[in-house]
Tab-separated table of C-alpha atoms in Angstrom:
chain	number	residue	atom	x	y	z
A	1	MET	CA	-29.082	-1.646	-7.775
A	2	SER	CA	-29.871	-1.175	-4.139
A	3	GLY	CA	-33.308	-0.098	-3.105
A	4	ASP	CA	-32.117	3.105	-1.441
A	5	GLY	CA	-32.195	5.064	-4.701
A	6	ALA	CA	-28.581	6.209	-4.320
A	7	PRO	CA	-26.370	4.432	-6.866
A	8	HIS	CA	-22.664	4.275	-6.151
A	9	GLU	CA	-20.903	6.765	-8.355
A	10	GLY	CA	-18.461	5.170	-10.737
A	11	ALA	CA	-20.248	1.812	-10.525
A	12	PRO	CA	-19.859	-0.180	-13.732
A	13	GLY	CA	-22.685	-1.321	-15.923
A	14	PRO	CA	-25.571	0.139	-17.880
A	15	GLU	CA	-27.828	0.322	-14.810
A	16	ALA	CA	-25.486	2.768	-13.104
A	17	GLU	CA	-25.168	4.877	-16.248
A	18	ALA	CA	-28.950	4.993	-16.717
A	19	ALA	CA	-29.517	5.920	-13.069
A	20	ALA	CA	-26.895	8.664	-13.244
A	21	GLY	CA	-28.405	9.952	-16.482
A	22	ASP	CA	-31.835	10.256	-14.837
A	23	ARG	CA	-30.514	12.312	-11.928
A	24	SER	CA	-30.108	16.038	-12.090
A	25	GLU	CA	-26.840	17.769	-11.358
A	26	GLU	CA	-28.241	18.919	-8.021
A	27	GLU	CA	-29.181	15.353	-7.046
A	28	LEU	CA	-25.732	14.088	-8.000
A	29	ARG	CA	-24.097	16.875	-6.023
A	30	ALA	CA	-26.277	16.086	-2.983
A	31	ALA	CA	-25.406	12.374	-3.200
A	32	TYR	CA	-21.713	13.226	-3.490
A	33	GLU	CA	-21.892	15.581	-0.494
A	34	GLU	CA	-23.683	12.900	1.525
A	35	GLU	CA	-20.899	10.436	0.720
A	36	LEU	CA	-18.277	13.003	1.716
A	37	SER	CA	-20.032	13.550	5.047
A	38	ARG	CA	-19.827	9.817	5.835
A	39	ILE	CA	-16.202	9.129	4.984
A	40	THR	CA	-13.208	10.438	6.924
A	41	SER	CA	-9.848	11.504	5.591
A	42	SER	CA	-8.261	8.802	7.775
A	43	GLU	CA	-10.296	6.135	5.979
A	44	VAL	CA	-9.214	7.447	2.585
A	45	MET	CA	-5.555	7.542	3.667
A	46	LEU	CA	-5.802	4.015	5.084
A	47	GLN	CA	-7.235	2.729	1.809
A	48	ALA	CA	-4.510	4.566	-0.111
A	49	ALA	CA	-1.828	2.983	2.095
A	50	VAL	CA	-3.273	-0.505	1.545
A	51	SER	CA	-3.431	0.115	-2.206
A	52	LEU	CA	0.195	1.286	-2.226
A	53	LEU	CA	1.288	-1.831	-0.310
A	54	ASN	CA	-0.553	-4.075	-2.745
A	55	LEU	CA	0.896	-2.272	-5.752
A	56	GLY	CA	4.399	-2.380	-4.282
A	57	GLY	CA	4.114	-6.109	-3.636
A	58	TRP	CA	2.850	-6.717	-7.147
A	59	ARG	CA	5.687	-4.673	-8.670
A	60	LEU	CA	8.257	-6.798	-6.807
A	61	GLY	CA	7.156	-9.856	-8.719
A	62	PRO	CA	6.213	-13.337	-7.585
A	63	PRO	CA	7.221	-14.591	-4.135
A	64	ALA	CA	10.087	-17.070	-3.869
A	65	GLY	CA	9.101	-20.461	-5.242
A	66	ALA	CA	6.104	-19.156	-7.197
A	67	VAL	CA	5.851	-19.265	-10.953
A	68	ALA	CA	5.834	-15.822	-12.576
A	69	GLY	CA	2.401	-14.937	-13.870
A	70	GLU	CA	0.791	-17.760	-11.871
A	71	HIS	CA	-1.392	-15.401	-9.812
A	72	GLY	CA	-1.155	-12.334	-12.020
A	73	GLU	CA	2.238	-11.250	-10.643
A	74	PRO	CA	4.687	-9.645	-13.034
A	75	ALA	CA	7.613	-11.710	-14.267
A	76	ALA	CA	11.042	-10.836	-12.871
A	77	GLY	CA	11.751	-8.822	-16.042
A	78	GLN	CA	8.685	-6.682	-15.348
A	79	ARG	CA	9.794	-5.630	-11.882
A	80	ASP	CA	9.847	-1.941	-11.200
A	81	LEU	CA	11.847	-1.312	-8.049
A	82	GLU	CA	11.530	2.439	-8.435
A	83	GLN	CA	7.749	2.143	-8.125
A	84	VAL	CA	8.158	-0.211	-5.161
A	85	ARG	CA	10.347	2.376	-3.467
A	86	ASP	CA	7.780	5.107	-4.190
A	87	ALA	CA	5.030	2.908	-2.721
A	88	ILE	CA	7.093	2.334	0.431
A	89	ASP	CA	7.795	6.051	0.790
A	90	GLY	CA	4.112	6.861	0.272
A	91	VAL	CA	2.969	4.400	2.934
A	92	ARG	CA	5.575	5.694	5.383
A	93	ALA	CA	4.324	9.249	4.835
A	94	LEU	CA	0.692	8.223	5.313
A	95	LEU	CA	1.533	6.269	8.474
A	96	GLY	CA	2.857	9.453	10.044
A	97	VAL	CA	-0.553	11.075	9.654
A	98	LEU	CA	-2.588	7.950	10.453
A	99	GLU	CA	-0.778	7.524	13.787
A	100	ARG	CA	-2.759	10.446	15.200
A	101	ARG	CA	-6.136	8.782	14.660
A	102	LEU	CA	-5.666	5.040	14.249
A	103	SER	CA	-2.452	4.150	16.073
A	104	LYS	CA	-3.894	1.008	17.688
A	105	GLU	CA	-5.266	-0.377	14.413
A	106	LEU	CA	-2.107	0.108	12.344
A	107	GLY	CA	-0.221	-3.023	13.458
A	108	PRO	CA	-1.086	-5.125	10.388
A	109	LEU	CA	-0.285	-2.199	8.100
A	110	ARG	CA	3.110	-1.730	9.774
A	111	ASP	CA	3.780	-5.458	9.455
A	112	ALA	CA	2.963	-5.404	5.747
A	113	LEU	CA	5.170	-2.341	5.259
A	114	SER	CA	8.068	-4.043	7.068
A	115	GLN	CA	7.647	-7.116	4.891
A	116	LEU	CA	7.599	-5.008	1.727
A	117	GLN	CA	10.674	-3.060	2.851
A	118	LEU	CA	12.620	-6.258	3.486
A	119	ALA	CA	11.566	-7.790	0.171
A	120	TYR	CA	12.543	-4.584	-1.605
A	121	ALA	CA	15.929	-4.512	0.133
A	122	ARG	CA	16.570	-8.135	-0.871
A	123	ALA	CA	15.568	-7.480	-4.485
A	124	ALA	CA	17.621	-4.294	-4.730
A	125	GLY	CA	20.590	-5.939	-2.993
A	126	ALA	CA	20.492	-8.860	-5.413
A	127	GLY	CA	21.052	-6.459	-8.299
A	128	ALA	CA	17.512	-7.059	-9.467
A	129	GLY	CA	16.753	-3.694	-10.965
A	130	ALA	CA	16.970	-0.004	-11.429
A	131	ALA	CA	17.043	1.122	-7.791
A	132	PRO	CA	20.443	2.198	-6.435
A	133	ALA	CA	21.910	0.436	-3.410
A	134	GLY	CA	21.281	3.538	-1.282
A	135	ALA	CA	17.564	3.166	-1.953
A	136	ALA	CA	17.543	-0.251	-0.328
A	137	ARG	CA	19.216	1.149	2.779
A	138	GLY	CA	16.715	4.016	2.890
A	139	ALA	CA	13.730	1.683	2.648
A	140	ALA	CA	14.988	-0.904	5.094
A	141	GLY	CA	16.574	1.499	7.565
A	142	GLY	CA	13.971	4.221	7.434
A	143	ALA	CA	16.439	7.008	6.618
A	144	PRO	CA	14.967	9.984	4.799
A	145	ASP	CA	16.070	10.326	1.173
A	146	GLY	CA	18.450	13.169	1.917
A	147	ASP	CA	20.278	11.243	4.657
A	148	GLN	CA	20.918	7.991	2.812
A	149	GLY	CA	24.586	8.465	2.149
A	150	GLN	CA	25.382	9.939	5.554
A	151	GLY	CA	25.941	7.823	8.634
A	152	GLU	CA	25.012	4.184	8.876
A	153	ALA	CA	21.590	2.821	8.050
A	154	ALA	CA	20.050	0.217	10.333
A	155	PRO	CA	20.722	-3.374	9.240
A	156	GLU	CA	17.836	-5.256	7.625
A	157	SER	CA	17.382	-7.462	10.676
A	158	GLU	CA	16.655	-4.416	12.837
A	159	ALA	CA	14.037	-2.829	10.542
A	160	PRO	CA	11.022	-4.841	11.787
A	161	ALA	CA	12.032	-4.266	15.414
A	162	GLN	CA	12.096	-0.525	14.824
A	163	GLN	CA	8.746	-0.565	13.042
A	164	SER	CA	6.891	-2.639	15.611
A	165	SER	CA	7.729	-4.435	18.847
A	166	HIS	CA	4.923	-7.010	18.754
A	167	ARG	CA	4.487	-10.456	17.197
A	168	PRO	CA	4.349	-10.873	13.422
A	169	GLY	CA	0.975	-9.944	12.053
A	170	PRO	CA	-1.070	-11.747	9.437
A	171	ALA	CA	0.972	-10.341	6.552
A	172	GLU	CA	4.303	-11.573	7.889
A	173	ALA	CA	2.944	-14.881	9.103
A	174	SER	CA	1.245	-15.769	5.813
A	175	GLY	CA	3.789	-14.266	3.445
A	176	LYS	CA	1.024	-12.307	1.707
A	177	LEU	CA	-0.004	-8.682	1.821
A	178	TRP	CA	-2.650	-7.581	4.269
A	179	VAL	CA	-6.010	-6.657	2.778
A	180	PRO	CA	-8.778	-5.074	4.874
A	181	GLY	CA	-11.646	-7.389	5.687
A	182	ARG	CA	-9.720	-10.632	5.183
């Protein structure tokens, strides 16, 4: 435990449970309110977007050339392209809000989203799962769900250019998902 007397809520272990048991409801409420005063909604949304990207990447399965299950990735039979699509849609929605506060810091997140969209489009296009072909166009081309069958979606090669006009970020360059602090 830290010496500040304020244990992190939800921390595992018997020490955290004992400390929480010794605190009154008022003390717990005050600690919770203090935590809420320090964190911003933008930070929570950014963490949610990163979590969605990581989950989406994991649900796609192992990268090309990797052995399934080697690093905890699901085998190809465990892919869930519907969840990958939901993760992509969730990140895209959060990016719209995050642009107002953190537009300059979102480059790596956009890069990771572009990479996930392209990987999803390849997997869906290869007949790899439950997602319909229109879903791949929607994810890669950025068309809203209701507009997928109407008009032409942008080709896969144009998706990263539409998302960002700068050099590939750490996610694209390394082939791995971006994680804050790394």
